[in-house]
Coordinates of C-alpha atoms in Angstrom, one line a residue:
X219 CA -17.3 -28.4 10.4
X220 CA -14.6 -27.8 7.8
X221 CA -11.9 -29.0 10.2
X222 CA -12.9 -32.5 9.6
X223 CA -10.9 -32.1 6.3
X224 CA -7.8 -32.4 8.4
X225 CA -8.5 -36.1 8.5
X226 CA -7.5 -36.3 4.8
X227 CA -4.0 -36.4 6.4
X228 CA -4.6 -40.0 7.2
X229 CA -4.0 -40.8 3.6
X230 CA -0.9 -38.5 3.2
X231 CA 2.5 -40.2 3.9
X232 CA 4.0 -36.9 4.7
X233 CA 1.3 -36.2 7.4
X234 CA 1.8 -39.6 8.8
X235 CA 5.5 -39.1 9.0
X236 CA 5.2 -35.7 10.6
X237 CA 6.5 -33.9 7.5
X238 CA 3.3 -32.3 6.3
X239 CA 3.0 -29.0 4.6
X240 CA 0.1 -26.5 4.6
X241 CA -0.4 -27.3 0.9
X242 CA -0.9 -31.0 1.6
X243 CA -4.4 -32.6 1.8
X244 CA -4.9 -31.8 5.4
X245 CA -4.8 -28.0 5.3
X246 CA -4.8 -27.0 1.6
X247 CA -8.6 -26.8 1.7
X248 CA -8.2 -23.8 4.2
X249 CA -5.7 -22.1 1.9
X250 CA -8.0 -22.4 -1.1
X251 CA -11.0 -21.2 0.8
X252 CA -9.1 -18.2 2.3
X253 CA -7.5 -17.4 -1.0
X254 CA -11.0 -17.3 -2.7
X255 CA -12.5 -15.1 0.2
X256 CA -9.5 -12.7 0.0
X257 CA -9.8 -12.3 -3.7
X258 CA -13.5 -11.7 -3.5
X259 CA -12.9 -9.0 -0.8
X260 CA -10.2 -7.2 -2.9
X261 CA -12.5 -7.2 -5.9
X262 CA -15.4 -5.8 -3.8
X263 CA -13.1 -3.1 -2.5
X264 CA -12.0 -2.0 -6.0
X265 CA -8.5 -3.5 -5.8
X266 CA -7.7 -2.4 -2.3
X267 CA -5.5 -5.0 -0.5
X268 CA -6.7 -6.7 2.7
X269 CA -5.3 -7.3 6.0
X270 CA -5.3 -11.0 6.9
X271 CA -6.1 -11.7 10.5
X272 CA -5.8 -15.3 11.8
X273 CA -6.4 -16.7 15.3
X274 CA -4.6 -19.8 16.5
X275 CA -4.1 -22.2 13.5
X276 CA -5.6 -19.5 11.4
X277 CA -2.4 -17.4 12.0
X278 CA 0.1 -20.0 10.9
X279 CA -2.1 -21.0 8.0
X280 CA -2.3 -17.3 6.9
X281 CA 1.5 -17.2 7.0
X282 CA 1.5 -20.3 4.8
X283 CA -0.9 -18.6 2.3
X284 CA 1.6 -15.8 2.0
X285 CA 4.4 -18.2 0.7
X286 CA 2.6 -17.5 -2.7
X287 CA 4.6 -14.2 -2.8
X288 CA 3.1 -12.9 -6.1
X289 CA -0.4 -13.6 -5.0
X290 CA 0.2 -12.1 -1.6
X291 CA 1.7 -8.9 -3.0
X292 CA -1.3 -8.4 -5.2
X293 CA -3.9 -9.0 -2.5
X294 CA -2.6 -8.5 1.1
X295 CA -1.0 -5.5 2.7
X296 CA -0.4 -7.1 6.3
X297 CA -0.9 -10.0 8.6
X298 CA -2.1 -9.8 12.2
X299 CA -2.1 -13.1 14.2
X300 CA -3.8 -13.7 17.4
X301 CA -2.5 -16.5 19.8
X302 CA -1.0 -18.4 16.8
X303 CA 1.8 -20.8 17.5
X304 CA 4.5 -19.7 15.1
X305 CA 7.3 -21.9 16.5
X306 CA 7.4 -25.6 16.0
X307 CA 7.6 -27.8 19.1
X308 CA 11.2 -29.0 20.0
X309 CA 12.5 -32.3 19.0
X310 CA 10.9 -35.1 21.1
X311 CA 7.6 -33.4 21.6
X312 CA 4.5 -34.4 19.6
X313 CA 3.7 -31.9 16.7
X314 CA 0.0 -31.4 16.6
X315 CA 0.5 -29.8 13.1
X316 CA 2.2 -33.0 11.8
X317 CA 5.2 -31.1 10.8
X318 CA 3.6 -28.1 9.1
X319 CA 4.9 -25.6 11.7
X320 CA 8.5 -27.0 11.2
X321 CA 8.2 -26.9 7.4
X322 CA 6.7 -23.4 7.5
X323 CA 9.6 -22.1 9.7
X324 CA 12.1 -23.5 7.2
X325 CA 10.3 -21.9 4.3
X326 CA 9.5 -18.6 6.0
X327 CA 11.4 -18.2 9.2
X328 CA 10.4 -14.7 9.9
X329 CA 8.0 -11.9 8.8
X330 CA 6.4 -12.7 5.5
X331 CA 7.4 -10.9 2.3
X332 CA 10.6 -9.6 3.9
X333 CA 8.6 -6.7 5.5
X334 CA 8.7 -4.8 2.2
X335 CA 5.5 -2.7 1.9
X336 CA 3.9 -5.2 4.2
X337 CA 3.5 -5.4 7.9
X338 CA 3.2 -8.2 10.3
X339 CA 1.9 -8.1 13.9
X340 CA 1.9 -11.0 16.3
X341 CA -0.4 -10.9 19.4
X342 CA 0.1 -13.1 22.3
X343 CA -2.0 -13.4 25.4
X344 CA -0.4 -13.4 28.9
X345 CA -3.1 -14.6 31.2
X346 CA -2.0 -17.8 32.8
X347 CA 1.4 -19.1 34.1
X348 CA 1.7 -22.8 33.4
X349 CA 2.2 -24.8 36.7
X350 CA 2.9 -28.5 36.6
X351 CA 2.3 -28.9 40.2
X352 CA -1.2 -27.4 40.1
X353 CA -4.5 -29.2 40.7
X354 CA -5.3 -31.8 38.0
X355 CA -8.0 -29.7 36.3
X356 CA -6.8 -26.3 37.2
X357 CA -6.3 -23.7 34.5
X358 CA -2.6 -23.6 35.5
X359 CA -2.1 -27.3 35.1
X360 CA -4.0 -27.4 31.8
X361 CA -1.9 -24.4 30.6
X362 CA 1.2 -26.2 31.7
X363 CA 0.3 -29.3 29.6
X364 CA -0.6 -27.3 26.6
X365 CA 2.5 -25.0 26.8
X366 CA 4.8 -28.1 27.2
X367 CA 3.3 -29.6 24.0
X368 CA 3.8 -26.3 22.1
X369 CA 7.3 -25.2 23.2
X370 CA 8.7 -27.9 25.4
X371 CA 8.3 -25.8 28.5
X372 CA 5.3 -25.8 30.7
X373 CA 6.3 -23.3 33.4
X374 CA 5.9 -20.3 31.2
X375 CA 3.3 -17.7 30.6
X376 CA 0.7 -17.6 27.9
X377 CA -3.0 -17.5 26.9
X378 CA -3.8 -20.9 28.4
X379 CA -3.1 -22.7 25.2
X380 CA -0.2 -21.0 23.3
X381 CA 2.9 -19.7 25.3
X382 CA 3.9 -16.2 24.7
X383 CA 7.2 -17.3 23.3
X384 CA 5.6 -19.4 20.6
X385 CA 3.1 -16.7 19.6
X386 CA 5.8 -14.4 18.3
X387 CA 8.0 -14.6 15.3
X388 CA 11.7 -14.4 15.7
X389 CA 12.0 -11.3 13.5
X390 CA 12.4 -7.7 14.5
X391 CA 10.4 -6.6 11.4
X392 CA 7.3 -8.1 13.1
X393 CA 5.6 -6.0 15.7
X394 CA 5.1 -8.1 18.8
X395 CA 2.4 -7.3 21.2
X396 CA 1.7 -9.2 24.4
X397 CA -1.5 -8.4 26.1
X398 CA -1.8 -9.1 29.9
X399 CA -5.0 -11.0 31.0
X400 CA -5.9 -12.2 27.6
X401 CA -6.9 -15.7 27.0
X402 CA -6.8 -17.9 24.0
X403 CA -10.5 -18.1 23.6
X404 CA -13.0 -19.7 25.8
X405 CA -10.8 -20.6 28.7

């Protein structure tokens, strides 16, 4: 129900021009809510830092939250993402994040917080090979279409929504796990 807030982007020139950021009106609500939840958890745990875990968009939004480095170092000890597209789509392909992934990659191209006293784990599912020649409503054809939108290539492996290559950060400081037979969600 909160995702309707993304429609706020319709009044944001950067969103309309595919140059949105996570702190813009479309996604900032998520960052504010997550930050408050994390701070409450840290307080309840007597100051123990938390591990952020984000699935799909929650993964890249968690990375965006960690751009506030002072806040992140005070509250978070690690990040685990599950089936999160970390790479922006190539030029010429529609960007479902309206530029957020591209701008996030520019601001933080690799593991958050330079890997100092902080860990990052990206988890990708490897359950379906995209196949552009598959039957129209087949899982392989649907995966092909999704993968092509995410990374520009459809004939690759992934979780049915996010291709493996997009679910991992290009940074050796991040632990990359690829799990065979794991789908994005309700595939």
